[in-house]
Structure formats: C-alpha cells, structure tokens
Amino acid sequence: MANEQQIEFWSGSGGEYWVVNQQQMDTMLQPLGEQALARLDLGDVRHLLDIGCGTGSTTLDIATRLGEGARVTGADLSVPMTDYARSRLAPAGITNADFMTCDLQTDTLEPDMFDAAFSRFGVMFFDQPVVGFSNIRGAMISGAPLAFVCWQAPSENLWHSLAVATAREFIDMPAPPEPRAPGPFAFAETDYVTSLLEQAGFGDIVIAPHKQTVEMFSGQDVRSAAENFARINPVISAFVAEAGEDKAEPLIDALAEALTPYHKNNVLNFPSATWLVSARA
Ligand SMILES: C[S@@+](CC[C@H](N)C(=O)[O-])C[C@H]1O[C@@H](n2cnc3c(N)ncnc32)[C@H](O)[C@@H]1O
C-alpha cells in the first residue's frame, strides 16, 4: 500500500504526539511557516489548500486572514490530527475552513478546486513525490501559486542532529535514512526538489534558503526540555519507554548537558535551516 509507513506513523504514535504537543510544535514552526505564507498573496485567494495540515494551526490562521467569501481546506492523512483539527473550528468561531482526512498522493481530488496551495513541512513524506505533486497540481487551477517550507539537511538543523548524536553514545541508533527517503529531510537537495516539481508540471520554481533561530520547549528548565527532546525522536523515546526512567537517566543527563549552551531564559534556541519554495501550477 502507498505511504504505508507514513500512515502508520501519523495515524499512530507520531500523530498522537503532535496532538498532545501541538502548542510546542507551533512555537517552533510558526515563524518558519510564516515565511512561506508570505510568498502567497492571500488577497487574491478564493480557496486555498493546506497540504499536510496536521493539527490545523496553519489552516485556522489562514482562515482568519482570508478575505470575505474565501476559504481554506486543510488536508492530511492522519486521523487523530485531522480529528483534533476539526475540533478546533467551532471554539475558534471559524466557518470558512474545513478538513479532509485523505492521502494527497493517492486520493482522487476534484480538479481545479484550489487557486493556491501552501504547506508547512507537510510535503516531504510522499513515497512517490511526483505522483503526489501531480495529484495536487490537478486540484489547482492552472497558474495558481504554491508555497511551502521544508528542512535543509539534518547537519544544518541541530534540533534534530544534536539529539541523535547524543543518543548514539548510549543506544544503537539506526543508520540515517537514504537521503531522499520520505521523511523530514527528504527535500534537503534543491535540484531534487526542482526536478520533482518540474516533473509534476509546476513552473516558475524558486527555492530560497532561509536561516532562523527557532524556539523549543519554552517555559521549561533544561532537564524537562531534555526529557521532551528525547520524546520527539521515535527511536530515543522507544528506548526511554522500554528501559525505564532509571536506565534512561544517563542519556537524559547527557542530553541536558548538550542542550545547556542553547538554553536561555527557560527556552531552547536552535539555529534552523529551511528552503522556502514557491512555484505555479
Ligand atoms: C511534519 S507534519 C506537519 C504538520 C503541519 N503542517 C504543521 O506544520 O503543524 C507533516 C504532516 O504531513 C502529513 N502527511 C504526510 N504524508 C501525507 C500524505 N500523503 N497526504 C496528506 N498528508 C500527509 C502528516 O500526516 C503530518 O501531519
């Protein structure tokens, strides 16, 4: 089945983690999503697609920014994340947004439905990215703008690489995935991203590098931040859960020590490197 591992992860432990930690994830990712959103002129939009919208924060935000009569649809394959996203609509008083639980690579989408598409880190998980982007383009009207943000290489993103390097001293961490394998870092190479979008029929492709400090686990001391940092990585969190707190303690201690230089005023500040990608359907 297409995207089997992703469905298992995002409708399983990964999705549940994101639902519980929605605010923390937003604190880290909001400023980066903002950069991609700035590449779209929302004043022109009638119906925008939020690709891989997750718990829906960007969808809700876009809904409040759109002009009268315009709407946004958040689409995501995760059942718990879209259920949670839907539950946020009424309390926020938002009536111009909706959520589809679907696989944007394989599910049939209505043609010419969207006049803009956006994604905050939701496009790097297709096991056949050209098929995924072609499907999305088919749902966009010709010439409609697409803008998304994705990660540069793990080595440029300490929020990921520091935990992995520290954990390696204690656990047998799996080898890193193949460079283009579906996952957060699949789009680290710009030539690859350009070629995927071209093959899917997109034009006017522009990819700009972006560096920005991101905040993680605000309001937490370094020890709590280390415990939560360990929870983000599925391999480390599985080890901590299995080994129990006592046996995992040296790893958490080492993480807290590694994080200390980045921890100020009860928040972790990490340099991040992303690509801001824009194109036209
Ligand atoms: C890193 S999360 C980002 C979530 C959200 N955009 C945010 O910034 O909070 C990636 C999202 O992409 C979704 N996703 C992965 N593959 C997908 C697919 N084939 N179709 C739809 N959504 C997908 C996941 O379920 C997950 O919610």
XYZ file of C-alpha atoms and ligand atoms in Angstrom:
308
model
C 0.000 0.000 0.000
C 1.246 3.528 -0.811
C 2.671 5.550 2.090
C 2.093 2.635 4.478
C 4.816 3.626 6.967
C 3.690 7.242 6.969
C 0.066 6.279 7.604
C 1.175 4.019 10.452
C 3.283 6.781 11.994
C 0.987 9.798 11.509
C -2.207 7.956 12.428
C -0.325 6.243 15.283
C 2.320 7.392 17.761
C 3.574 10.327 15.647
C 0.119 11.844 15.195
C -0.751 11.361 18.842
C 2.491 13.073 19.900
C 1.682 16.059 17.634
C -1.847 16.371 19.025
C -0.641 16.403 22.636
C 2.257 18.755 21.877
C 0.502 20.974 19.352
C 1.409 24.204 21.142
C 5.086 23.312 21.462
C 5.300 22.318 17.792
C 3.607 25.569 16.786
C 6.018 27.645 18.868
C 8.875 26.101 16.918
C 7.329 26.010 13.433
C 5.053 29.076 13.276
C 7.785 31.584 12.339
C 9.022 29.274 9.571
C 5.538 28.684 8.146
C 5.044 32.436 8.203
C 7.991 32.861 5.830
C 6.408 30.506 3.285
C 2.970 32.072 3.677
C 4.469 35.495 2.936
C 5.188 34.173 -0.588
C 1.450 33.969 -1.317
C -0.794 36.951 -1.898
C -3.768 35.954 0.255
C -5.791 38.898 -1.049
C -6.168 37.063 -4.379
C -7.183 33.701 -2.896
C -10.706 32.215 -3.044
C -9.926 28.627 -1.958
C -6.538 27.563 -0.563
C -5.284 24.020 0.065
C -3.152 23.499 3.194
C -1.114 20.386 2.334
C -0.376 18.021 5.240
C -2.083 20.462 7.613
C -1.617 18.235 10.690
C -3.379 19.609 13.765
C -4.652 22.540 11.691
C -2.918 25.567 13.215
C -1.881 26.977 9.839
C -5.326 26.263 8.363
C -7.049 28.174 11.185
C -4.575 31.007 10.910
C -5.043 31.289 7.134
C -8.847 31.177 7.541
C -8.748 34.267 9.770
C -6.518 36.117 7.303
C -8.526 35.388 4.159
C -10.867 37.958 2.736
C -14.659 37.686 2.743
C -16.024 34.753 0.770
C -12.672 32.933 0.687
C -11.992 29.590 2.353
C -9.218 27.145 3.206
C -9.196 23.350 3.238
C -6.636 21.540 5.370
C -5.830 18.051 4.064
C -3.901 15.401 5.933
C -3.735 11.611 6.095
C -3.575 11.451 9.903
C -6.877 10.524 11.551
C -6.032 11.830 15.071
C -4.524 15.047 13.741
C -7.460 15.914 11.439
C -9.976 14.900 14.145
C -8.229 17.284 16.503
C -8.018 19.995 13.811
C -11.787 19.726 13.190
C -12.499 20.041 16.917
C -10.731 23.416 16.927
C -13.039 25.058 14.348
C -16.143 25.789 16.458
C -14.299 27.090 19.572
C -12.325 29.422 17.297
C -15.569 30.564 15.626
C -14.169 29.719 12.196
C -16.670 28.940 9.455
C -14.515 29.333 6.315
C -12.254 26.314 6.901
C -12.719 22.560 6.681
C -10.531 19.489 6.969
C -10.219 16.440 4.693
C -8.687 13.237 6.002
C -7.010 11.952 2.849
C -3.782 10.844 1.244
C -2.914 13.693 -1.100
C -0.742 11.377 -3.183
C -3.320 8.684 -3.887
C -6.819 10.006 -3.209
C -8.806 11.471 -6.072
C -9.153 15.240 -5.726
C -11.682 17.414 -7.508
C -9.991 19.130 -10.467
C -9.417 22.902 -10.433
C -10.705 23.244 -6.889
C -7.929 25.426 -5.412
C -6.449 28.721 -6.541
C -3.498 28.498 -4.092
C -1.687 25.827 -2.082
C 0.546 26.064 0.961
C 2.407 23.709 3.243
C 4.370 23.958 6.463
C 6.577 20.850 6.420
C 3.796 18.625 5.016
C 5.137 17.738 1.541
C 8.230 15.597 2.236
C 6.505 12.333 3.129
C 5.127 11.027 -0.200
C 6.681 7.714 -1.237
C 6.099 8.828 -4.843
C 6.536 12.606 -4.673
C 5.972 13.232 -8.399
C 2.641 11.401 -8.182
C 1.766 13.383 -5.037
C 2.622 16.772 -6.517
C 0.881 15.882 -9.826
C -2.252 14.986 -7.890
C -2.111 18.292 -6.011
C -1.473 20.256 -9.218
C -4.525 18.604 -10.796
C -6.639 20.031 -7.964
C -5.250 23.548 -8.588
C -6.317 25.869 -11.355
C -3.676 26.498 -13.995
C -1.201 29.176 -12.878
C -2.238 29.016 -9.189
C 0.628 29.640 -6.731
C 2.153 27.008 -4.436
C 4.411 27.908 -1.483
C 5.941 25.609 1.093
C 8.725 25.388 3.649
C 10.851 22.256 4.085
C 14.031 21.413 6.009
C 17.566 21.647 4.699
C 19.990 18.820 5.641
C 19.956 17.402 9.205
C 23.532 18.637 9.718
C 22.155 22.205 9.365
C 19.366 21.517 11.846
C 20.747 20.985 15.317
C 17.281 20.457 16.818
C 17.477 17.044 15.135
C 21.168 16.208 14.843
C 22.148 17.066 18.429
C 19.705 14.550 19.956
C 20.742 11.840 17.517
C 24.478 12.392 18.117
C 23.989 12.374 21.902
C 21.786 9.276 21.860
C 24.304 7.400 19.708
C 26.645 7.306 22.731
C 24.031 5.240 24.598
C 21.859 3.432 22.067
C 22.353 1.628 18.827
C 20.669 4.287 16.675
C 19.538 3.137 13.212
C 21.539 4.312 10.217
C 20.192 7.597 8.842
C 17.577 7.067 6.099
C 18.622 7.283 2.456
C 18.974 10.990 1.576
C 15.731 11.241 -0.455
C 13.659 8.743 1.529
C 10.250 10.069 2.678
C 10.734 11.931 5.942
C 11.501 15.394 7.315
C 14.798 15.717 5.399
C 13.732 14.234 2.047
C 13.892 17.649 0.346
C 17.345 18.685 1.539
C 18.682 18.874 -2.056
C 17.278 21.753 -4.090
C 17.999 20.144 -7.505
C 15.911 17.188 -6.442
C 13.005 19.400 -5.305
C 13.146 21.373 -8.560
C 13.095 18.195 -10.628
C 10.124 16.747 -8.687
C 8.094 19.910 -9.166
C 9.029 20.128 -12.857
C 8.077 16.502 -13.446
C 4.751 17.183 -11.721
C 4.144 20.060 -14.166
C 4.855 23.073 -11.906
C 6.671 26.099 -13.346
C 8.224 29.367 -12.078
C 10.053 27.386 -9.382
C 12.019 29.494 -6.898
C 13.879 27.983 -3.925
C 15.353 30.367 -1.378
C 17.493 29.395 1.617
C 16.316 30.612 4.990
C 18.097 30.555 8.347
C 16.309 31.435 11.564
C 16.605 30.645 15.242
C 13.689 28.556 16.450
C 12.391 28.215 19.995
C 11.613 24.860 21.564
C 10.047 23.877 24.876
C 9.554 27.387 26.159
C 8.865 27.700 29.871
C 10.782 24.512 30.696
C 14.019 24.072 32.593
C 16.817 22.292 30.781
C 16.055 18.928 32.404
C 12.381 18.950 31.297
C 13.459 20.191 27.886
C 15.868 17.228 27.633
C 13.108 14.776 28.575
C 10.814 16.257 25.930
C 13.614 16.466 23.409
C 14.075 12.704 23.857
C 10.352 12.188 23.164
C 10.487 13.851 19.732
C 12.690 11.153 18.239
C 10.757 7.867 17.900
C 13.860 5.676 18.459
C 15.016 7.553 21.558
C 11.511 7.687 23.017
C 11.032 3.934 22.447
C 14.328 3.299 24.273
C 13.344 5.528 27.216
C 9.918 3.867 27.447
C 11.424 0.380 27.358
C 14.496 0.975 29.528
C 12.534 2.808 32.222
C 13.468 6.103 33.819
C 16.446 4.796 35.862
C 18.266 3.206 32.946
C 17.440 6.101 30.634
C 18.717 8.645 33.185
C 22.331 8.831 31.884
C 21.038 9.551 28.371
C 18.723 12.310 29.636
C 21.613 13.732 31.705
C 23.824 13.788 28.602
C 21.065 15.429 26.562
C 20.550 18.092 29.237
C 24.296 18.809 29.179
C 24.341 19.003 25.362
C 21.336 21.342 25.401
C 22.675 23.675 28.079
C 24.535 26.023 25.683
C 21.268 26.530 23.747
C 19.077 27.015 26.823
C 18.470 30.577 27.982
C 15.540 32.155 29.863
C 13.781 28.781 30.093
C 13.668 28.192 26.351
C 15.848 26.310 23.868
C 17.075 28.426 20.952
C 18.333 26.477 17.963
C 19.591 27.629 14.604
C 17.467 26.165 11.795
C 17.919 25.994 8.035
C 14.995 25.611 5.643
C 14.121 26.062 1.988
C 11.302 28.419 1.031
C 9.858 27.042 -2.166
C 7.400 28.717 -4.496
C 6.027 27.600 -7.855
C 2.984 27.856 -10.129
C 0.606 25.063 -11.157
C 5.728 17.452 9.978
S 3.991 17.299 9.984
C 3.480 18.955 9.685
C 2.082 19.229 10.122
C 1.586 20.676 9.942
N 1.735 21.132 8.576
C 2.288 21.605 10.882
O 3.183 22.348 10.448
O 1.961 21.613 12.084
C 3.719 16.515 8.417
C 2.267 16.246 8.094
O 2.145 15.722 6.762
C 1.110 14.756 6.743
N 1.257 13.876 5.576
C 2.281 13.040 5.314
N 2.049 12.370 4.165
C 0.847 12.810 3.679
C 0.046 12.477 2.540
N 0.461 11.560 1.655
N -1.137 13.108 2.369
C -1.570 14.014 3.288
N -0.857 14.364 4.389
C 0.337 13.767 4.581
C 1.295 14.045 8.080
O 0.152 13.305 8.468
C 1.636 15.207 9.016
O 0.504 15.745 9.627
